[in-house]
């Protein structure tokens, strides 16, 4: 266990350290929620059969709401019972009354606990009502309770725009446990609307530490929406000199961490854009993937498409494509070249659709001032060039 000071191979922090089987990309947030809820239920059922409790670490925020809804619905249908589940929440604002609508006590009750058969004594959420001199002892006891249950079977996490997990903001460390922390200004700004102004957002929070989280048997990091795409890429693929700059980077050291993203959140990842660079045994070589790989390779090497040779593929992570093509890269490159030339020729032919000597009014609508130029620029130029009368701008 990490808390037991076992050696950790921190080299994983400085490299892209995930494989295709660890990253799950879904088309929609709902699909992601269904997949994650099914995994949680599977863990609960396995532990129920073994006659032992399931210990979960749970997050708040917008990301897990659909997962909680899916769990509630499956409980309503009789697919799962939470009677033997113990939960520890990641964090809570400080100071914060549990009845406050922005408290995580309120959030968890509204979105999950009030709708399932969990025992109230099995729910643990950091106490935001304590005096500051009581917080340290509370945090130590929180850690002790987690250890008494043998750690988490599963830690469910979201990721903030600063890269925080829980409220472990940039500057957090691998050895950190449950503690009182100062919130990053960006985190407070993100919460400002919910609190009706940043002045109402607490400046502190009680949060589980990186060490606490990493002691979980399994971890799931979730993210949805385009606004999370940049920080997801940073957490998964950037090579930081100091990993604490993006705390979610610490998840790379965990041997059983899985990542669940909808396509909007995951669209910048190599596993989405260039999956063959992550999976050396990539086999889903459609022509579109082949074409993208060849074009990317030509850009990287500075060579023309038909100048690429087997050694270029081999030296740039494309051995699986080499094998797929039985090392006939000349044929592959020529087919990609032909496809591109056909597209260029087709675009040229398209211009002939516009008749010569247009004199009728042409009205072009667009939802945004520059969309017409971006989408129809070439056609507009063609229409203008073929009009009998000059168009005044």
Phi, psi and omega in degrees: 000149180294321180294339177273012175066027175293147181300135178244133177280094184281358178299334180297338181292339189251020180212165172286112193237041175231157179240165186299333181282350180264347184248126184239111181256125179247160181289325185226160174300326180295318177298321177297315181298319179296317181295316181292318180296323177296321179293319178299315180297321178300316179296317180299314182294320178297318179289325176299317179296328179275003179061040176223155183289156172258125183252118185244140169259123189240143179258174171237194182097181184285329186300314185278357186302314181294326176295317178295321177298319179295320178295318179298316181295319180289330173293317180300326180277000178081018183274345181203146173242142179254016184297332182247029181252138176243132182238145172232118179283150183296320192197175174200143175299155178219131351284156182198128174281140182295340180273350179296138185294343177261002178286154180281341169299311181298315181302311184293322178296315183291322187264342183215297194299324181289351188243005180229175186262033178288144177282135183300327180289349179265003180260128179231121178226136178308143185266111181274004182262355183292153169287155187298331180283353177264346189294317183302314180295320178301314182298320178296319179291326178298314177299318181298317179297318179299316180295323180298331177273001179085019182082180183276139167288325180210131170253119180261127187229151164249180178226133178271171183293341175274356186089010182285147168239132198062219171250036173278094184280169174310136186104350177289160186232163183300332184269357185294139174243189183302132186196172174270132183229159170273141180272141176295147181300322179296321178297319180292322177297321179298330182267354188300320182296318180296326181268003181060048177124139184295335180294340180268352181279128177304151180267352183227168175203155169262128184221146167298151180268171177303316180299317180301313182294316184290347176282358178291146178294319177226151177227140171236124172256126182245150173204143177223150173092149183297332181295341180264355187299316184294315182287329175298315179297318179299314182295327186268328194231342181290147176257093183279139169293324177235104182302337181293348175296334177221091189305330179298341176302330181298339179295342180299336182278348183278130185286346184227050176259127177246149185242126179240115180229145166282168188297329180294320180283331185261004192290347179266354183286150177299326181296338178264315186276319181219071187299335181292342177280343177262317181254102182295344178254025180307131185236351185277060186273079170288166180296324180297320177294319179300315182298315179299317181297317181293316180297315178300321180293320178297319178296317184294319184272344183076018181257158170291156184303316183280000176266351183290138179239174182304323182294329178295318178294314184295324184275357185231035171075022183242034178294328179293326176288321175304312181295320181298323181269007181053038175067014177270067184290334180297318179294318180298312182296322180293322180294323176293317178300314179299318180299317179295319180295322177297321180294319178295316179296321180297318179297322178294319179295326181302325182296338181284348178295328182284119182292156176288157174058050176292133177230354178280149177297139177239121182247123181244122178262149172209149182287344183215146187308325183264356182294327181295318181290319181296316186270329188233015186305312182295318180294320178298318178298319180295317180297314181298319183292339184257003179282146177290320183260145178289140178263124177273136179266000000 
